[in-house]
Coordinates of C-alpha atoms and ligand atoms in Angstrom, one line a residue:
D1 CA -3.1 23.9 19.5
L2 CA -2.2 23.8 15.8
N3 CA 0.8 25.6 15.5
Y4 CA 3.9 24.0 14.1
D5 CA 7.0 25.2 12.6
V6 CA 6.8 21.7 10.3
C7 CA 4.2 20.4 8.7
I8 CA 4.7 17.2 6.7
V9 CA 1.9 15.5 4.7
G10 CA 2.8 11.8 4.3
A11 CA 4.5 9.1 6.8
G12 CA 6.2 7.4 3.8
L13 CA 9.9 7.0 3.5
S14 CA 10.3 10.6 2.9
G15 CA 7.7 12.6 5.4
A16 CA 9.4 11.0 7.8
V17 CA 13.2 11.0 7.0
L18 CA 11.9 15.3 7.0
A19 CA 10.3 14.9 10.3
E20 CA 13.5 13.1 12.0
R21 CA 15.9 15.4 10.4
Y22 CA 13.7 18.7 11.0
A23 CA 13.2 17.0 15.3
N24 CA 17.1 15.8 15.9
V25 CA 18.8 18.5 14.0
L26 CA 17.3 21.5 14.5
H27 CA 14.7 20.6 17.5
K28 CA 11.8 21.9 15.5
K29 CA 8.2 21.7 16.1
V30 CA 7.0 18.8 13.5
V31 CA 3.0 17.4 12.6
V32 CA 3.3 14.2 10.6
I33 CA -0.2 14.1 8.5
E34 CA -1.1 10.9 7.2
K35 CA -4.4 10.0 5.9
R36 CA -3.5 6.0 6.2
S37 CA -4.2 3.9 9.6
H38 CA -0.6 3.3 9.6
I39 CA 3.2 4.4 9.1
G40 CA 5.6 3.8 7.0
G41 CA 4.1 4.4 3.5
N42 CA 4.2 2.0 1.0
C43 CA 6.8 0.5 2.8
Y44 CA 4.2 -0.3 5.7
D45 CA 4.9 -4.2 6.7
Y46 CA 3.0 -6.4 9.6
V47 CA 2.9 -9.5 11.1
D48 CA 0.6 -11.4 9.0
E49 CA -2.2 -12.6 12.9
Q50 CA -2.9 -16.0 10.6
T51 CA 0.4 -17.6 10.2
G52 CA 2.8 -15.5 12.1
I53 CA 4.4 -14.2 8.5
L54 CA 6.3 -10.5 8.6
M55 CA 5.0 -9.4 5.4
N56 CA 4.4 -6.1 3.5
L57 CA 0.8 -4.6 2.5
Y58 CA 2.2 -2.9 -0.5
G59 CA 4.4 -5.3 -2.4
A60 CA 8.1 -6.6 -1.7
H61 CA 10.4 -3.7 -0.4
L62 CA 14.4 -5.0 -0.5
F63 CA 16.5 -2.3 0.5
H64 CA 19.4 -1.5 -1.7
T65 CA 21.6 1.3 -2.1
D66 CA 25.5 2.5 -3.1
S67 CA 25.3 5.1 -1.0
E68 CA 27.1 5.6 1.8
K69 CA 25.5 8.1 3.2
V70 CA 21.8 6.7 2.8
W71 CA 22.9 3.3 4.3
R72 CA 24.9 5.8 7.1
Y73 CA 21.7 7.0 7.6
V74 CA 19.0 4.4 8.2
N75 CA 21.8 2.5 10.3
Q76 CA 21.9 5.3 13.1
W77 CA 19.2 3.3 14.9
H78 CA 21.2 0.2 14.9
E79 CA 20.6 -1.2 18.4
E80 CA 17.3 -1.2 18.3
V81 CA 16.2 -1.9 15.0
P82 CA 19.1 -3.6 12.8
W83 CA 19.4 -4.4 9.3
I84 CA 20.2 -7.6 8.1
R85 CA 22.1 -8.3 5.0
W86 CA 20.1 -9.5 2.4
D87 CA 21.2 -10.4 -1.4
H88 CA 17.8 -10.9 -3.3
E89 CA 17.1 -13.4 -6.0
V90 CA 14.0 -13.3 -8.1
R91 CA 13.6 -16.2 -11.0
A92 CA 10.8 -16.1 -13.6
V93 CA 9.0 -19.3 -15.3
V94 CA 9.7 -19.1 -18.9
D95 CA 8.8 -21.9 -21.3
G96 CA 8.2 -24.1 -18.3
K97 CA 11.7 -23.6 -16.8
L98 CA 12.9 -21.7 -13.7
V99 CA 15.7 -19.5 -14.6
P100 CA 17.8 -16.7 -12.7
V101 CA 16.7 -12.7 -13.1
P102 CA 18.3 -10.7 -14.4
V103 CA 19.5 -12.7 -17.5
N104 CA 22.6 -14.3 -16.7
I105 CA 24.9 -17.3 -18.2
N106 CA 22.5 -19.9 -16.7
T107 CA 19.4 -18.4 -17.7
V108 CA 20.7 -18.4 -21.8
N109 CA 22.4 -21.8 -21.0
S110 CA 19.0 -22.8 -19.8
L111 CA 16.6 -21.4 -22.4
F112 CA 19.1 -22.0 -25.8
G113 CA 20.2 -25.7 -24.6
L114 CA 23.8 -23.8 -24.7
N115 CA 27.1 -24.3 -22.5
F116 CA 28.7 -21.3 -21.8
R117 CA 30.8 -21.6 -19.7
N118 CA 32.7 -18.1 -18.8
T119 CA 32.4 -14.8 -19.1
S120 CA 34.0 -14.1 -22.4
E121 CA 31.9 -16.5 -24.0
M122 CA 28.7 -14.7 -22.6
T123 CA 29.6 -11.5 -23.9
S124 CA 30.2 -12.5 -27.4
W125 CA 27.4 -14.3 -27.2
L126 CA 25.3 -11.4 -25.8
N127 CA 27.2 -8.7 -28.2
S128 CA 26.2 -11.3 -31.7
I129 CA 22.0 -10.8 -30.6
Q130 CA 21.9 -6.8 -29.1
K131 CA 20.8 -4.7 -31.2
K132 CA 22.0 -1.3 -30.8
C133 CA 21.0 1.6 -31.2
D134 CA 23.7 3.6 -29.0
G135 CA 21.6 6.7 -27.4
N136 CA 19.2 6.5 -30.3
C137 CA 16.7 3.7 -28.7
A138 CA 13.2 5.7 -29.6
N139 CA 11.5 3.3 -27.0
A140 CA 11.4 1.1 -24.7
K141 CA 11.4 -2.0 -26.9
E142 CA 14.2 -0.6 -28.9
M143 CA 16.3 0.1 -26.0
A144 CA 15.4 -4.1 -24.2
E145 CA 16.4 -4.9 -27.5
S146 CA 19.4 -3.0 -27.4
R147 CA 20.2 -5.0 -24.0
V148 CA 19.2 -8.4 -24.5
G149 CA 18.0 -8.8 -28.8
S150 CA 14.7 -9.8 -29.9
V151 CA 14.6 -13.0 -28.8
L152 CA 15.2 -12.9 -25.3
F153 CA 13.0 -9.3 -25.5
Q154 CA 10.2 -11.7 -26.4
K155 CA 10.5 -14.3 -23.9
I156 CA 10.7 -12.5 -20.6
F157 CA 10.0 -8.9 -21.0
A158 CA 7.7 -7.9 -23.8
S159 CA 4.4 -9.7 -22.4
Y160 CA 5.9 -8.3 -19.1
T161 CA 5.7 -5.0 -20.1
K162 CA 2.4 -5.4 -21.2
K163 CA 0.7 -6.9 -18.3
Q164 CA 2.7 -4.3 -16.0
W165 CA 1.4 -1.0 -18.7
D166 CA -1.1 -2.5 -20.6
K167 CA 0.4 -0.7 -23.4
D168 CA 3.4 -2.6 -25.6
A169 CA 7.2 -1.3 -25.6
S170 CA 7.3 0.2 -28.4
E171 CA 4.9 2.7 -26.8
L172 CA 6.8 3.4 -23.9
E173 CA 9.5 5.9 -23.3
P174 CA 13.2 4.2 -23.3
L175 CA 13.9 4.3 -20.2
V176 CA 11.4 2.3 -18.8
T177 CA 13.9 -0.7 -20.0
A178 CA 17.1 1.5 -19.9
R179 CA 18.2 -0.2 -16.8
I180 CA 17.2 -3.9 -17.1
P181 CA 20.0 -6.1 -15.9
V182 CA 21.7 -7.9 -18.2
R183 CA 25.1 -10.7 -16.4
N184 CA 27.5 -11.9 -18.2
D185 CA 28.2 -14.4 -15.4
F186 CA 26.4 -16.6 -13.0
D187 CA 25.5 -13.9 -10.5
Q188 CA 22.3 -14.9 -9.1
R189 CA 21.3 -11.8 -7.2
Y190 CA 19.3 -9.2 -8.3
F191 CA 20.8 -5.8 -7.3
S192 CA 24.5 -5.2 -7.5
D193 CA 24.6 -2.3 -4.9
R194 CA 26.9 -2.5 -2.4
F195 CA 24.0 -2.4 0.4
Q196 CA 21.6 -4.9 0.3
A197 CA 19.3 -5.6 3.6
L198 CA 16.1 -5.7 5.5
P199 CA 14.8 -4.2 8.5
K200 CA 15.2 -7.3 11.4
H201 CA 11.9 -6.4 12.7
G202 CA 10.5 -5.0 10.1
Y203 CA 10.0 -1.9 8.0
T204 CA 7.4 -0.5 9.9
K205 CA 9.4 -1.1 12.9
W206 CA 11.9 0.9 11.1
F207 CA 9.8 4.0 10.9
E208 CA 8.4 4.0 14.7
R209 CA 11.7 4.6 15.8
I210 CA 13.3 7.0 13.8
L211 CA 9.6 8.8 14.2
R212 CA 9.9 8.6 17.9
S213 CA 10.7 11.8 19.7
D214 CA 8.7 14.3 21.6
K215 CA 9.3 17.0 19.5
I216 CA 6.9 15.0 16.4
T217 CA 3.3 14.2 17.0
V218 CA 2.1 12.2 13.9
Q219 CA -1.6 12.0 13.5
L220 CA -2.8 9.1 11.4
N221 CA -5.7 8.8 9.7
T222 CA -6.3 12.3 8.7
D223 CA -6.5 14.3 5.5
Y224 CA -4.3 16.7 5.7
F225 CA -6.8 18.5 2.6
A226 CA -9.7 18.2 5.5
L227 CA -7.6 20.2 8.3
K228 CA -8.4 23.6 8.8
D229 CA -6.7 26.2 11.4
L230 CA -3.2 24.7 10.9
K231 CA -0.6 27.2 10.8
C232 CA 2.5 25.9 9.3
G233 CA 6.1 27.4 9.7
K234 CA 6.8 24.9 6.9
T235 CA 5.3 22.1 4.7
F236 CA 6.2 19.4 3.8
F237 CA 4.1 17.6 1.0
T238 CA 4.9 13.9 -0.3
G239 CA 1.1 13.1 -1.3
P240 CA 0.1 12.7 -5.4
I241 CA 1.3 16.8 -6.7
D242 CA -2.0 16.5 -8.7
S243 CA -4.2 15.9 -5.9
Y244 CA -2.9 19.5 -3.8
F245 CA -3.4 21.4 -7.3
S246 CA -6.9 19.6 -8.0
K247 CA -8.7 23.1 -8.3
E248 CA -6.1 24.3 -11.1
G249 CA -8.5 22.7 -14.2
L250 CA -5.3 20.3 -15.1
P251 CA -6.2 16.4 -16.2
K252 CA -4.7 13.9 -13.4
L253 CA -2.3 12.2 -13.9
E254 CA -1.9 8.6 -15.3
Y255 CA -0.5 5.9 -12.7
R256 CA -0.5 2.2 -12.8
S257 CA -1.7 0.3 -10.1
I258 CA -1.3 -3.6 -8.2
R259 CA -4.2 -5.5 -7.1
F260 CA -2.3 -7.9 -4.1
E261 CA -4.4 -11.5 -4.2
K262 CA -3.4 -13.4 -0.7
T263 CA -3.6 -17.2 -0.6
V264 CA -2.7 -19.0 3.0
L265 CA -1.3 -22.2 1.8
R266 CA -0.7 -24.6 4.9
N267 CA 2.5 -25.4 4.0
S268 CA 6.1 -25.4 7.0
G269 CA 8.2 -25.9 3.7
F270 CA 7.9 -23.4 0.7
F271 CA 5.3 -22.8 -2.0
Q272 CA 8.6 -21.8 -4.3
P273 CA 11.9 -21.6 -4.6
A274 CA 12.8 -18.5 -4.7
S275 CA 10.5 -15.1 -2.6
V276 CA 10.0 -13.4 -6.1
V277 CA 9.2 -15.3 -9.4
N278 CA 7.9 -13.5 -12.4
Y279 CA 5.4 -14.8 -14.5
P280 CA 5.8 -13.0 -18.4
E281 CA 4.5 -15.0 -20.0
P282 CA 1.2 -13.5 -21.5
N283 CA -1.5 -16.4 -20.5
V284 CA -0.6 -16.1 -17.2
P285 CA -3.1 -12.7 -15.5
F286 CA -0.6 -11.9 -13.0
T287 CA 2.7 -10.3 -13.4
R288 CA 4.1 -11.6 -10.4
I289 CA 4.6 -14.2 -6.7
V290 CA 5.7 -12.8 -3.7
E291 CA 6.4 -15.9 -1.1
Y292 CA 7.3 -13.8 2.1
K293 CA 8.2 -16.2 4.0
H294 CA 11.7 -16.2 2.8
F295 CA 12.5 -12.9 3.9
L296 CA 14.8 -13.9 6.6
W297 CA 14.6 -17.5 7.3
Q298 CA 11.1 -16.8 8.4
K299 CA 9.2 -20.6 10.2
S300 CA 5.7 -21.2 10.0
D301 CA 3.5 -23.8 9.8
F302 CA 1.8 -22.1 6.6
T303 CA 3.0 -19.7 3.9
V304 CA 1.6 -16.9 2.3
I305 CA 1.7 -16.4 -1.5
V306 CA 1.1 -12.7 -3.1
K307 CA -0.4 -12.5 -6.5
E308 CA 0.3 -8.9 -8.2
F309 CA -2.2 -8.1 -10.6
S310 CA -1.3 -5.1 -12.5
T311 CA -4.4 -2.4 -12.6
D312 CA -5.7 0.8 -13.8
D313 CA -7.5 1.8 -11.0
G314 CA -6.6 2.0 -7.2
E315 CA -3.1 3.7 -4.8
P316 CA -1.5 5.3 -7.6
Y317 CA 1.8 3.1 -7.8
Y318 CA 4.0 4.0 -10.7
P319 CA 3.8 6.7 -12.9
V320 CA 2.9 5.5 -16.5
P321 CA 5.9 7.0 -18.2
K322 CA 4.9 8.5 -21.5
K323 CA 5.2 11.4 -23.4
T324 CA 2.1 13.5 -22.4
N325 CA 2.1 12.6 -18.6
I326 CA 6.0 13.7 -18.4
A327 CA 4.4 17.2 -20.3
L328 CA 1.4 17.2 -18.0
Y329 CA 3.9 16.8 -15.1
D330 CA 5.6 19.4 -16.4
K331 CA 2.8 21.7 -16.0
Y332 CA 2.1 20.7 -11.4
K333 CA 6.4 21.4 -11.2
E334 CA 5.6 25.3 -12.8
L335 CA 2.3 25.2 -10.2
A336 CA 4.6 24.1 -7.6
N337 CA 7.2 26.3 -8.3
E338 CA 5.0 28.8 -7.7
A339 CA 3.6 27.8 -4.2
E340 CA 7.0 27.2 -3.2
K341 CA 8.3 30.8 -3.8
K342 CA 5.1 32.1 -2.4
S343 CA 3.8 30.4 1.1
S344 CA 7.4 28.0 1.7
I345 CA 5.7 24.6 0.7
F346 CA 8.1 21.9 -0.7
F347 CA 7.0 18.9 -3.2
V348 CA 9.0 15.5 -2.0
G349 CA 8.7 12.2 -2.6
R350 CA 7.5 9.7 -5.5
L351 CA 3.9 11.3 -5.5
A352 CA 4.7 15.1 -5.8
T353 CA 7.6 14.5 -8.2
Y354 CA 5.6 12.2 -10.2
K355 CA 9.0 10.0 -10.6
Y356 CA 9.2 6.5 -9.7
I357 CA 11.6 6.5 -6.9
N358 CA 13.3 3.2 -4.9
M359 CA 13.6 3.3 -0.6
D360 CA 17.4 4.7 -0.7
R361 CA 17.0 7.6 -3.6
A362 CA 13.7 8.9 -1.3
I363 CA 16.4 8.6 1.5
L364 CA 18.3 11.1 0.1
L365 CA 16.1 13.4 -2.0
A366 CA 15.1 13.9 1.2
L367 CA 18.3 14.3 3.2
E368 CA 19.5 16.8 0.5
M369 CA 16.1 19.2 0.6
F370 CA 17.0 19.6 4.1
E371 CA 20.6 20.0 3.5
K372 CA 19.4 22.8 1.0
I373 CA 16.8 24.4 2.9
E374 CA 18.4 25.0 5.9
N375 CA 21.8 25.1 4.4
R376 CA 23.0 22.1 6.3
T377 CA 25.1 19.6 5.4
R378 CA 26.1 16.4 7.2
Ligands
FDA401 P1 5.3 7.0 -0.4 O1 3.8 6.5 -1.1 O2 5.6 5.7 1.0 O3 4.3 7.7 0.9 C1 3.8 8.9 0.8 C2 2.4 8.9 1.9 O4 1.8 10.2 1.5 C3 1.1 7.6 2.2 O5 1.2 7.3 3.4 C4 0.0 8.3 1.5 O6 -1.1 7.8 2.3 C5 0.3 9.9 2.3 N1 -0.5 11.1 1.3 C6 -1.0 11.3 0.4 N2 -2.0 12.4 0.4 C7 -2.3 12.3 1.6 C8 -3.2 13.5 1.7 N3 -3.8 14.5 1.5 N4 -3.2 13.6 3.3 C9 -2.2 13.2 4.3 N5 -1.6 11.5 3.5 C10 -1.6 12.1 2.8 N6 11.7 0.5 -3.4 C11 12.9 0.0 -3.3 O7 14.0 0.7 -2.8 N7 13.0 -1.4 -3.2 C12 11.5 -2.3 -3.2 O8 11.4 -3.4 -3.2 C13 10.2 -1.6 -3.9 N8 9.6 -2.0 -4.0 C14 8.3 -1.5 -4.2 C15 7.0 -1.8 -4.4 C16 6.2 -1.3 -5.1 C17 4.4 -1.8 -5.3 C18 6.1 0.2 -4.7 C19 4.5 0.9 -5.4 C20 7.3 1.4 -4.7 C21 8.2 0.0 -3.9 N9 9.7 0.6 -3.8 C22 10.6 -0.1 -3.1 C23 9.7 2.1 -3.9 C24 9.9 2.6 -2.7 O9 7.9 2.1 -2.3 C25 9.1 4.2 -2.4 O10 10.8 5.0 -2.6 C26 8.7 5.3 -0.9 O11 7.6 4.4 -1.1 C27 8.6 6.6 -1.3 O12 8.4 7.2 -0.7 P2 7.6 8.6 -0.3 O13 6.9 9.2 1.3 O14 7.5 9.4 -1.4 O15 6.1 7.5 -0.9

């Protein structure tokens, strides 16, 4: 029987949250169609067979949010799939030194041989080096320099940005560097959000739990576009918007991807002092190394390190924030609006809206979409 109240394309965070809401709140019959062999979308993680280490397949995923609503939502199944507080920290190798990222007092002291001891010394130094552009920053370079000045921009951001996007920061939209955090204290945490945590048993187990319902059918290894005879009351599409409208003759949207290079080392300790170490300098071909064993204090006689290389081809990860791409997306968005009116299909999530969104935002947008369409508030 291929008749469903709700069809959801994609078993990532956006799709899973919508499936859970329709099944548990409205008792609708839901099918989730996923072309990969697993649920979880890009949050998918697994226990590596050789080492027993829990790791992500599509890059490290650190959950952080300031939203009470999102935090309450993810904790609903706390007894089975609890979340553990995790304050993420990142280091960068710059001038042969390992320094904290975001830039804080220790970063500046270490790179410039200074001896700032408090917030007011750091604040006045930052004020003296920032090249303010006050809401009129023309591109990502100017925006970054307005936050960290030219020298730190060159040391930490210029080549990293070039590696990540294969474009100069001056060619990218200011929003790319608009949220570079800079600290005027000794806080070493990567995020400042109130809630920062990792799922104790991993993201995939959390997804399994939220999708567990006799109202939900999950169909893996299935491309939505290859399905015939599926009948849906409503459809939520979380795949790439340009794949949905591929017959409309518009150019494809541009994405950056990542090639992950995994190495297993026999080492009962650690390879590097933090889970993530960035390599912003131009002579190193990768952008960062992730050592998963750090997350939630795992133990193993081995360790796994994953080097990340930014590439043009591969899975679509990051929309490239350039004016031409944003204008092209707007055309797809018009098609999406028309389709929404005609046939109860909704476009949701990072690929269908061509926006980089963090996990908490993906959850919030899915919850809000459910509430808006079904006229419900929680
Ligand atoms: P997602 O891509 O997860 O899911 C879409 C699903 O649709 C996929 O499983 C895909 O296979 C499926 N699909 C597509 N086309 C289909 C078709 N035709 N038929 C069937 N299925 C189809 N966020 C954060 O908060 N902290 C972090 O540390 C990170 N880290 C991070 C690292 C990297 C490398 C990336 C790329 C992203 C992050 N994120 C993140 C962001 C996070 O991954 C993101 O918020 C969620 O994955 C969004 O979930 P979606 O469901 O929208 O997309």
